[in-house]
Short mmCIF file of C-alpha atoms in Angstrom, two decimals:
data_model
loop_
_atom_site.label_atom_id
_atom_site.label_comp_id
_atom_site.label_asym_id
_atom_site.label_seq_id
_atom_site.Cartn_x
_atom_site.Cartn_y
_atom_site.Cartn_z
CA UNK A 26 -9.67 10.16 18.96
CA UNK A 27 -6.34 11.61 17.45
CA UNK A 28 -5.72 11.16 13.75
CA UNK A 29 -2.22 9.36 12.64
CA UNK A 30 -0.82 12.16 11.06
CA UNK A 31 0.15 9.81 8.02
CA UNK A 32 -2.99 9.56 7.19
CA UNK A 33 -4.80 9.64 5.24
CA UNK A 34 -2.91 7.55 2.42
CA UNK A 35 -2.81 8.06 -1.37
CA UNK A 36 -4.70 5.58 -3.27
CA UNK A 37 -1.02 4.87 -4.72
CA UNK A 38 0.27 4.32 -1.27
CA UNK A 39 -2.80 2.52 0.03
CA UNK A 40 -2.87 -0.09 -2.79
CA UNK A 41 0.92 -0.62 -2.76
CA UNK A 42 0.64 -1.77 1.06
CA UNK A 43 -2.01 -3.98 0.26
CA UNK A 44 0.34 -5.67 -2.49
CA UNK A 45 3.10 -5.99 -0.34
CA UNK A 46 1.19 -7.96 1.79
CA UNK A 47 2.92 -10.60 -0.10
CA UNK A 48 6.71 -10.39 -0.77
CA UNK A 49 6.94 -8.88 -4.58
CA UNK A 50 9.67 -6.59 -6.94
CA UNK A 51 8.36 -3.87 -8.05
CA UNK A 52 7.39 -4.55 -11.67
CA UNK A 53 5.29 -7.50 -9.95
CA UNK A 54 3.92 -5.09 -7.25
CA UNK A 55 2.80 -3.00 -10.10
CA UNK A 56 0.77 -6.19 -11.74
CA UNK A 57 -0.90 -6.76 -8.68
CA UNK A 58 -2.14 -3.46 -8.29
CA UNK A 59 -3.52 -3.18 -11.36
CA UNK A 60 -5.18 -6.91 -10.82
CA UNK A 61 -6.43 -5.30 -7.10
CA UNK A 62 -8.01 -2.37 -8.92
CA UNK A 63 -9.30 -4.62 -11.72
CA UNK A 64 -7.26 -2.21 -14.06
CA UNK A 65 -8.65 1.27 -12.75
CA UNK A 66 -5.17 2.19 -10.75
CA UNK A 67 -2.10 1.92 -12.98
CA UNK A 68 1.40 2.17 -11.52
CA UNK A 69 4.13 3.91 -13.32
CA UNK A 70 7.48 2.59 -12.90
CA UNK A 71 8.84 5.86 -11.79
CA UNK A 72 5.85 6.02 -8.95
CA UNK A 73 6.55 2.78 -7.94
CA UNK A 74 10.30 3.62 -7.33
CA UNK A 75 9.99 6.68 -5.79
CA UNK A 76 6.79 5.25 -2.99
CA UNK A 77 9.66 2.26 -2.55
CA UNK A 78 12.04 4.43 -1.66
CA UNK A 79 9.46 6.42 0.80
CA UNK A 80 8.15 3.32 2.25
CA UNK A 81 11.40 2.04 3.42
CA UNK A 82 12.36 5.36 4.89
CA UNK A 83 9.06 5.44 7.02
CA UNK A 84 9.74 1.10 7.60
CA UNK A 85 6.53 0.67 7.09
CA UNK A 86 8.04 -1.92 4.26
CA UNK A 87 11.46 -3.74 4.01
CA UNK A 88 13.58 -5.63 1.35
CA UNK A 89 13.38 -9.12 1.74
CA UNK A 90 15.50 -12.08 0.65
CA UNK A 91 15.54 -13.26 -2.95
CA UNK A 92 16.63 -15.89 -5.15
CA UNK A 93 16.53 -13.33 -7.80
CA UNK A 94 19.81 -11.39 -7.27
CA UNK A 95 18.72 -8.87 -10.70
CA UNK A 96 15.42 -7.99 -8.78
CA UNK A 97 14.65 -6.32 -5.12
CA UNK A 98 11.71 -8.09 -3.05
CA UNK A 99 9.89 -5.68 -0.44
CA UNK A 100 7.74 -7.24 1.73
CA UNK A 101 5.50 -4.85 4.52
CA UNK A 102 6.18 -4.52 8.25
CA UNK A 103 4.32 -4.43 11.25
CA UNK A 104 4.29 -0.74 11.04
CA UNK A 105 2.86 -0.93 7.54
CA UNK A 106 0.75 -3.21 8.79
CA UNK A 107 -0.80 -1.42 11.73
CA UNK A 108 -1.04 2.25 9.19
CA UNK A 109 -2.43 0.04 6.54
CA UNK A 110 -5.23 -1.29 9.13
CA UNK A 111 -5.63 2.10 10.31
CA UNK A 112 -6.53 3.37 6.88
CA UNK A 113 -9.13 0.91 6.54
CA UNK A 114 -11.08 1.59 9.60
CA UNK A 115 -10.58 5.60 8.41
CA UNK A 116 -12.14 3.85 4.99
CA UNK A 117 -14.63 2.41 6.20
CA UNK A 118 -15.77 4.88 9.04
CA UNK A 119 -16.53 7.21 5.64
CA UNK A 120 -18.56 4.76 4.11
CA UNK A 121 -20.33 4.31 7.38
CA UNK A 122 -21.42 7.73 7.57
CA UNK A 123 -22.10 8.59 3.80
CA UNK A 124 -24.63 5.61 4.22
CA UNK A 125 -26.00 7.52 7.26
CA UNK A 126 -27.17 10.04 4.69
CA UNK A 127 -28.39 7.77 1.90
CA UNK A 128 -25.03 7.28 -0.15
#
């Protein structure tokens, strides 16, 4: 089997898909990834911005409508979608075989 040469993710990248699972801003997307990681992954603005700005060049998310015109809404793609469930099986695959030997 070929690897997706995006992968693998950051943990940054990885938890910002799974928050954009659900159309957010980015001050909101940061919330939810600290609420995800029950507070053990902390977003920095600037981080947040910049992955934004990455994700939407690679369309694996997209700005969505908002009622808010002060605030951006990004919402993922199926392209996110299919690298985010990609990254899981990779995920879980490890934790698979670290079990194998007794992890």
């Amino acid at each position: 089997m070929t690897r997706n040469k995006n992968l693998p993710l950051t943990e940054t990248t990885y938890y910002i898909l799974l928050a954009l699972t659900q159309p957010l801003h980015g001050y909101a997307a940061i919330q939810e990834i600290e609420r995800l990681s029950q507070g053990t992954v902390k977003v920095a603005a600037g981080t947040m911005y910049g992955a934004i700005e990455n994700l939407l060049k690679l369309k694996w998310i997209k700005e969505v409508p908002s009622s808010d015109k002060r605030r951006r809404v990004y919402h993922i793609t199926a392209a996110g979608q299919a690298i985010l469930r990609l990254e899981t099986q990779r995920l879980r695959d490890l934790g698979k075989l670290a079990e194998q030997f007794g992890y």
